Structures are given as C-alpha cells and as structure tokens.
Tab-separated table of N, CA, C and O in Angstrom:
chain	number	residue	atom	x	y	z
A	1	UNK	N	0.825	-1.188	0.000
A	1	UNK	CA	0.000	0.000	0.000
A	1	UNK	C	0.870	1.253	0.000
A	1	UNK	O	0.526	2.348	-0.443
A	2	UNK	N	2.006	0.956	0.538
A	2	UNK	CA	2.860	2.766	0.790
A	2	UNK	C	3.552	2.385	-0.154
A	2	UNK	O	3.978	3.411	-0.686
A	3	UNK	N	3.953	1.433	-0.730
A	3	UNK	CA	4.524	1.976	-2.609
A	3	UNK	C	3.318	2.554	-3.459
A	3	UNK	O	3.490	3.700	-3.873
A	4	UNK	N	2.309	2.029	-3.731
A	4	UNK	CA	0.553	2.570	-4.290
A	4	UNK	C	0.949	3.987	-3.875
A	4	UNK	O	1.210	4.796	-4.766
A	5	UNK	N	1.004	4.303	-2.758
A	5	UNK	CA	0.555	5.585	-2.094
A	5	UNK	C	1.422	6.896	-2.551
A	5	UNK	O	1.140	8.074	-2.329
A	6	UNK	N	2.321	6.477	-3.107
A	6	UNK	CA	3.703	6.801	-3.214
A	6	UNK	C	3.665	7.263	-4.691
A	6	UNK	O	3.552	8.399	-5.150
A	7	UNK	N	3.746	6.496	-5.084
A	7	UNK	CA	3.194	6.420	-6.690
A	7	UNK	C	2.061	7.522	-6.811
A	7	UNK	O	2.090	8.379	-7.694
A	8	UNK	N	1.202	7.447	-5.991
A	8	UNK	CA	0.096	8.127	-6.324
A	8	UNK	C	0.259	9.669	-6.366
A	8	UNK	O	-0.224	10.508	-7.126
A	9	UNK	N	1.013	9.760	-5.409
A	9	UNK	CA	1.522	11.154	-4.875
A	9	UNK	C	2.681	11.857	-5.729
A	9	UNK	O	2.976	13.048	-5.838
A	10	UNK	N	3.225	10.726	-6.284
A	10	UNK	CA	4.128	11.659	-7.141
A	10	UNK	C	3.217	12.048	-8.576
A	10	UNK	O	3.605	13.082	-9.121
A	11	UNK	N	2.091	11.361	-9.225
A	11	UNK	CA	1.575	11.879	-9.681
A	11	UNK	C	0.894	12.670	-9.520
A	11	UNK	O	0.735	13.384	-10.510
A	12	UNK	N	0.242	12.979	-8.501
A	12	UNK	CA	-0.672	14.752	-8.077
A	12	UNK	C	0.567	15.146	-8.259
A	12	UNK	O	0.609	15.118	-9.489
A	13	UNK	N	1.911	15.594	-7.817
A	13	UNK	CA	2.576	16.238	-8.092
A	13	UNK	C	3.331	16.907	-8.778
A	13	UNK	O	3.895	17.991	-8.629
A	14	UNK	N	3.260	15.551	-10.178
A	14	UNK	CA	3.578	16.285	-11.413
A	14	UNK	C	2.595	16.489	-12.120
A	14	UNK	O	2.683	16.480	-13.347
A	15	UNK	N	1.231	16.758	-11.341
A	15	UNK	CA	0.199	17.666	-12.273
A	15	UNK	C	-0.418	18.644	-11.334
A	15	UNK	O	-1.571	19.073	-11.337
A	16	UNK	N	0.988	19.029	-10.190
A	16	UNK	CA	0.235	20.073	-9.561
A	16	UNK	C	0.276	21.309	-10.058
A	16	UNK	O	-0.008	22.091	-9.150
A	17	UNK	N	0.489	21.861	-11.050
A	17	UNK	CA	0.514	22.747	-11.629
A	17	UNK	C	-0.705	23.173	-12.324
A	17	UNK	O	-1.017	24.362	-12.398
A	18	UNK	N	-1.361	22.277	-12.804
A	18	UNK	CA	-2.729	22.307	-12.719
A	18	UNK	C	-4.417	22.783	-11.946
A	18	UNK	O	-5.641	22.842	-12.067
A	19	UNK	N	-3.437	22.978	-11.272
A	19	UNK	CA	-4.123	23.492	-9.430
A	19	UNK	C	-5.493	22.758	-9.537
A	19	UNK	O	-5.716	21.924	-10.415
A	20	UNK	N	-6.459	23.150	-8.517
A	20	UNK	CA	-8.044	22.377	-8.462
A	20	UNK	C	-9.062	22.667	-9.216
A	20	UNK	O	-10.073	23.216	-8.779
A	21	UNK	N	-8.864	22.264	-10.632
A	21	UNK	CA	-9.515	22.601	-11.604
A	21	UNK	C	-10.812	21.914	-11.719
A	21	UNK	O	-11.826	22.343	-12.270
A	22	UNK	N	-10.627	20.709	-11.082
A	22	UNK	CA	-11.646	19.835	-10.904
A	22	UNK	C	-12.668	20.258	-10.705
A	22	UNK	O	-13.705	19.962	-11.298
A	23	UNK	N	-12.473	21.342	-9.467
A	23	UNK	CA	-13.408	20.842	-8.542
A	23	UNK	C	-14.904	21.670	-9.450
A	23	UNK	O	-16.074	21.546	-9.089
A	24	UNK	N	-14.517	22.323	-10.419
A	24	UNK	CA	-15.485	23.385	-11.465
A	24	UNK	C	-15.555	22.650	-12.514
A	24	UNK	O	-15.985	23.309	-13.460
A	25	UNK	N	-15.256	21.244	-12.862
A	25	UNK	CA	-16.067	20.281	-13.616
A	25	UNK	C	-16.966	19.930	-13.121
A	25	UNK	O	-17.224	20.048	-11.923
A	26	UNK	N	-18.029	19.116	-14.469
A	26	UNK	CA	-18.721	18.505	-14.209
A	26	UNK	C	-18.179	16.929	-14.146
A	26	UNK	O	-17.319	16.368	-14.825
A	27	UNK	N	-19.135	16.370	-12.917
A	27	UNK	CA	-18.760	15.304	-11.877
A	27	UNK	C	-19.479	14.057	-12.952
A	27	UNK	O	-19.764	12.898	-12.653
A	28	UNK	N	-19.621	14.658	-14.083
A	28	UNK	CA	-20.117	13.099	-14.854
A	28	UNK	C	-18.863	13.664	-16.037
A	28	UNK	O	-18.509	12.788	-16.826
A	29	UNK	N	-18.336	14.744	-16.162
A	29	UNK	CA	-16.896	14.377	-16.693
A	29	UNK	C	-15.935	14.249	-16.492
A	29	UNK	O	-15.013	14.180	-17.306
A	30	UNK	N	-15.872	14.155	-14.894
A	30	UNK	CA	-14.631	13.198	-14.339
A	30	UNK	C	-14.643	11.560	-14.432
A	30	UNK	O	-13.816	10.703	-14.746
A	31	UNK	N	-16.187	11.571	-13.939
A	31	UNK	CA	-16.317	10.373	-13.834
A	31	UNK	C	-15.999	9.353	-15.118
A	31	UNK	O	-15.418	8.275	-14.994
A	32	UNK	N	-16.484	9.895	-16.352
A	32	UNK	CA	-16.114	9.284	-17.551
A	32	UNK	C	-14.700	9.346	-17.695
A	32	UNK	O	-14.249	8.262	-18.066
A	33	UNK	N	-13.507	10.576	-17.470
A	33	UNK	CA	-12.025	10.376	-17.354
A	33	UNK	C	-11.514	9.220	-16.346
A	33	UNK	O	-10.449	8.615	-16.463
A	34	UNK	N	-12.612	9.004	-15.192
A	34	UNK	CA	-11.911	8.095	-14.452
A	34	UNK	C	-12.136	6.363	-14.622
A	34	UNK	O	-11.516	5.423	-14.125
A	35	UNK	N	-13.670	6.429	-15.840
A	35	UNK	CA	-13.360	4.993	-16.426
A	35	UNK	C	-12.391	5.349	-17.810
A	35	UNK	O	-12.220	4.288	-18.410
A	36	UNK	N	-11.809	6.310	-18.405
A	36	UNK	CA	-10.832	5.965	-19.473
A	36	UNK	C	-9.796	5.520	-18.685
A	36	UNK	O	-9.537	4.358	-18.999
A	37	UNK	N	-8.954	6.000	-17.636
A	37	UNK	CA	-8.053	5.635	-16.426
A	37	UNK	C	-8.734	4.050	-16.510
A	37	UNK	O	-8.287	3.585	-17.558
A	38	UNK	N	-9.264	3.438	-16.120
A	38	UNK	CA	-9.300	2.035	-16.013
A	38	UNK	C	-9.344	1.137	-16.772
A	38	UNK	O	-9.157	-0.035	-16.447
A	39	UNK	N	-9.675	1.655	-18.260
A	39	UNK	CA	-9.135	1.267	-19.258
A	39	UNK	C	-8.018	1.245	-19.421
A	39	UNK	O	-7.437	0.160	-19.437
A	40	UNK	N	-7.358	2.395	-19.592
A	40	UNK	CA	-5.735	2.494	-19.486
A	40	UNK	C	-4.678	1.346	-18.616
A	40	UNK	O	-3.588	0.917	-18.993
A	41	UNK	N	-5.295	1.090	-17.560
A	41	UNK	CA	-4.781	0.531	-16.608
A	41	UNK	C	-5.234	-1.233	-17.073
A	41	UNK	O	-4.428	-2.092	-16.716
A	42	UNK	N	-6.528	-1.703	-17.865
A	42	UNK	CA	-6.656	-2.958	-18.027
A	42	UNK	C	-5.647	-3.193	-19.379
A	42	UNK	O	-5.103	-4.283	-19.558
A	43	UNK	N	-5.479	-2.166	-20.214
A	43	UNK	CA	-4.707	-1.982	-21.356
A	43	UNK	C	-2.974	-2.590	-21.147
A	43	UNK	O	-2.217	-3.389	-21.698
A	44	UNK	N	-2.963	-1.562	-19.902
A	44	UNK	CA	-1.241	-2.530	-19.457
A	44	UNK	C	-1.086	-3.613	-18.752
A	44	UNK	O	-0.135	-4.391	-18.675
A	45	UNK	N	-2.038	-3.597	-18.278
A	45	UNK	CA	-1.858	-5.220	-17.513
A	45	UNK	C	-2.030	-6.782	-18.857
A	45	UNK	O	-1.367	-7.812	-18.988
A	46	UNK	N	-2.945	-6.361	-19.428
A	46	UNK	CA	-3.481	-7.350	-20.557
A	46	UNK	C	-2.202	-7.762	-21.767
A	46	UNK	O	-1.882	-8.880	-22.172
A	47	UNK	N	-1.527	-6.125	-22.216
A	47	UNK	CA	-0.186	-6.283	-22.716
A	47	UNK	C	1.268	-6.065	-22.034
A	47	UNK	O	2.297	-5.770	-22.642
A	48	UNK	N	1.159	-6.228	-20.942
A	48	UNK	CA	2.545	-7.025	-20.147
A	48	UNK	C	3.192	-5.598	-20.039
A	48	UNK	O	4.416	-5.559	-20.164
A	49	UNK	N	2.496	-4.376	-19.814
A	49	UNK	CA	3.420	-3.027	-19.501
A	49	UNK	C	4.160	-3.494	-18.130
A	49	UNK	O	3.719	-4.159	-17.192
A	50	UNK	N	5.282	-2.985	-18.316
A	50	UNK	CA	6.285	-3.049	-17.246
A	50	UNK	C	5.832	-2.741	-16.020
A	50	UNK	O	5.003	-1.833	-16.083
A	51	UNK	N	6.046	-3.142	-14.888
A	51	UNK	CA	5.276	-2.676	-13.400
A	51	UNK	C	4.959	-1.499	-12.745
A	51	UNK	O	4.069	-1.157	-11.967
A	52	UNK	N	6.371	-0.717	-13.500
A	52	UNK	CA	6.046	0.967	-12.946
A	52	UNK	C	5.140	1.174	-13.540
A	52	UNK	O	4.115	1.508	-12.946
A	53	UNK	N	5.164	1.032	-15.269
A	53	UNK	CA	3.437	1.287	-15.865
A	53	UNK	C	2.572	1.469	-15.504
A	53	UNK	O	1.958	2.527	-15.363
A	54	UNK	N	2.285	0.252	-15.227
A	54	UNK	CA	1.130	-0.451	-14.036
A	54	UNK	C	0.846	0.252	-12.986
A	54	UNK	O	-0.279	0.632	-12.663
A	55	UNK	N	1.937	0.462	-12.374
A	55	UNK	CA	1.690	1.345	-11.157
A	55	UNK	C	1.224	2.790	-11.337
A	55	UNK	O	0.376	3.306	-10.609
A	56	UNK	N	1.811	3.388	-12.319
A	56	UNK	CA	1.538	4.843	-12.819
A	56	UNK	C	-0.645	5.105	-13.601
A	56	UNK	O	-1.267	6.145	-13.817
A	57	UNK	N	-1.075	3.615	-13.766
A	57	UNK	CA	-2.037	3.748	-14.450
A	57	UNK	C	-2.891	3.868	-13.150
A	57	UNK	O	-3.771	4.722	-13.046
A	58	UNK	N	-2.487	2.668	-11.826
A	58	UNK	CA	-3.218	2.707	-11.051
A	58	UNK	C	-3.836	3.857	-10.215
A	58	UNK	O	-4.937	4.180	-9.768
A	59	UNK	N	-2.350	4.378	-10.240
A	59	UNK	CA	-2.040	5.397	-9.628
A	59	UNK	C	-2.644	6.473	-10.327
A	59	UNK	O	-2.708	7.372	-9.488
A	60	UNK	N	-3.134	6.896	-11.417
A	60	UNK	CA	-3.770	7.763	-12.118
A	60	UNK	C	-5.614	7.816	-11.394
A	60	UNK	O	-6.281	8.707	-10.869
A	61	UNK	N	-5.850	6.484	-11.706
A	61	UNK	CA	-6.957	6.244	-11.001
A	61	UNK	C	-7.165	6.121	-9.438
A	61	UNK	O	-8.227	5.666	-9.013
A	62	UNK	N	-6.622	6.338	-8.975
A	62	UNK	CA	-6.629	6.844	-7.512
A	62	UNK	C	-6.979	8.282	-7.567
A	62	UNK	O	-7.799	8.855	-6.850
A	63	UNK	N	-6.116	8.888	-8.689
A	63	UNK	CA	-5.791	10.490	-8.594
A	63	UNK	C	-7.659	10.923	-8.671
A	63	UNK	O	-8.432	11.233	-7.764
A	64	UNK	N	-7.843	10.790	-9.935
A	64	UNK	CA	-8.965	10.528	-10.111
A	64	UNK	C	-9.922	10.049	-9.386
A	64	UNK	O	-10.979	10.285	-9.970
A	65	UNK	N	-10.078	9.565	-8.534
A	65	UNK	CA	-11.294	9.132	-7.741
A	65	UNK	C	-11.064	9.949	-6.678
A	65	UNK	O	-11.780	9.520	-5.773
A	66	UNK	N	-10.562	10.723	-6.367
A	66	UNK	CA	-9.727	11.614	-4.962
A	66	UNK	C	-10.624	13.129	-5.873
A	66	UNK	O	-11.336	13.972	-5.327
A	67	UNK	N	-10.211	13.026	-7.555
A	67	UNK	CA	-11.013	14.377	-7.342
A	67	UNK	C	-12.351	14.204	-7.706
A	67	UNK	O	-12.941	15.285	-7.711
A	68	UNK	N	-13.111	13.171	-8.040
A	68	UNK	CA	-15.066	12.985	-7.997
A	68	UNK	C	-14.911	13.311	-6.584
A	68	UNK	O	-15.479	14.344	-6.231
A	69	UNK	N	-14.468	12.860	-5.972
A	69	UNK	CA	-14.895	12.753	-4.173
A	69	UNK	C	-14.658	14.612	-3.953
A	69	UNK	O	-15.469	15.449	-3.557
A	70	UNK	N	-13.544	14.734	-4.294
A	70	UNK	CA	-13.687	16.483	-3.526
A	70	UNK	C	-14.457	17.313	-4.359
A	70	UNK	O	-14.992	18.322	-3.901
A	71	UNK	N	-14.611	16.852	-6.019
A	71	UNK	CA	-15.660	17.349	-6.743
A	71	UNK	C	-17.124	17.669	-5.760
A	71	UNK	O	-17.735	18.693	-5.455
A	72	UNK	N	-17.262	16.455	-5.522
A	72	UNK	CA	-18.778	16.376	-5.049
A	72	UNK	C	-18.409	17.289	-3.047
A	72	UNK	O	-19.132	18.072	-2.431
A	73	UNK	N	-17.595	16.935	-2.811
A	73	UNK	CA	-17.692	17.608	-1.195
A	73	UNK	C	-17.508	19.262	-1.978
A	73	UNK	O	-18.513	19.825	-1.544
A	74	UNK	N	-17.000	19.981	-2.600
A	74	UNK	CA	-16.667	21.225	-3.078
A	74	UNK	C	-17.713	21.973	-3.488
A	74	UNK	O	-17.742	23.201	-3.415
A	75	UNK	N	-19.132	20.846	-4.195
A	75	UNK	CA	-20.150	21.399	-4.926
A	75	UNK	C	-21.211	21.313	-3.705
A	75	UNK	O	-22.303	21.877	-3.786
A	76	UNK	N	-20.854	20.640	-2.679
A	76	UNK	CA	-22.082	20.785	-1.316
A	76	UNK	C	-21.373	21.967	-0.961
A	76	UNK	O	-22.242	22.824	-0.798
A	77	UNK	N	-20.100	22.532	-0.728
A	77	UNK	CA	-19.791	23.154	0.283
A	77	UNK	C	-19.470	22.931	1.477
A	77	UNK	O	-19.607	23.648	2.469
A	78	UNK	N	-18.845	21.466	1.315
A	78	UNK	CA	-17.986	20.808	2.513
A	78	UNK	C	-16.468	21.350	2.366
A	78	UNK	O	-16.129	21.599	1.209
A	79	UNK	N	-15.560	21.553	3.330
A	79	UNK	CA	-14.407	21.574	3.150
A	79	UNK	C	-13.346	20.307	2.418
A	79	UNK	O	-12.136	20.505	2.306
C-alpha cells in the first residue's frame, strides 16, 4: 500500500501545476475520465506493460477518484 501511495503522490505532483480545476467540472466528466483511467490501466496489464506502468495507471486512477470525491464535497460546500 505505501509503494501505491507513493506512486500516487508523485503523480498529483507532477500535475500540480494544474491546481483544483476539478473541482469546477462537471462530476459526470470526471467520472467518464476516471473509467478511461481504467481502461488504461486494463490496457497494461493485458499487454505485459512493465510494473512501474502499471503502477503509474493505477495510480492515475486513484488520482482521479480523490477528485469525484472532492468534486462532489466542493459542490455541497464541505471543506
């Protein structure tokens, strides 16, 4: 889990430049980016992408499900 976690984090980070753009989408067009992410991710596993791959796809989809979730707390007006 703290390699996953790890992974995950260095990707928010090389798209923090991006800042929280999310959170002013719409939450059915994340949601559709976050099944292309799982495609992506059945794509390398199915053709033998190398493990960091793998890890980088998973890890995309983490990213992604982190921003539907603050999407939706951002559009109630939760912190």
């Amino acid at each position: 889990v703290q390699r996953y976690a790890e992974c995950m984090q260095d990707q928010i980070d090389a798209n923090a430049h991006r800042g929280d753009s999310w959170k002013k989408d719409d939450v059915k067009d994340l949601l559709r980016h976050l099944k292309e992410e799982v495609q992506e991710l059945e794509t390398a596993i199915e053709q033998g992408y190398p493990d960091c791959m793998v890890e980088e796809e998973a890890a995309d989809i983490g990213a992604m499900a982190m921003m539907v979730v603050d999407n939706l707390l951002w559009t109630k007006g939760k912190p």
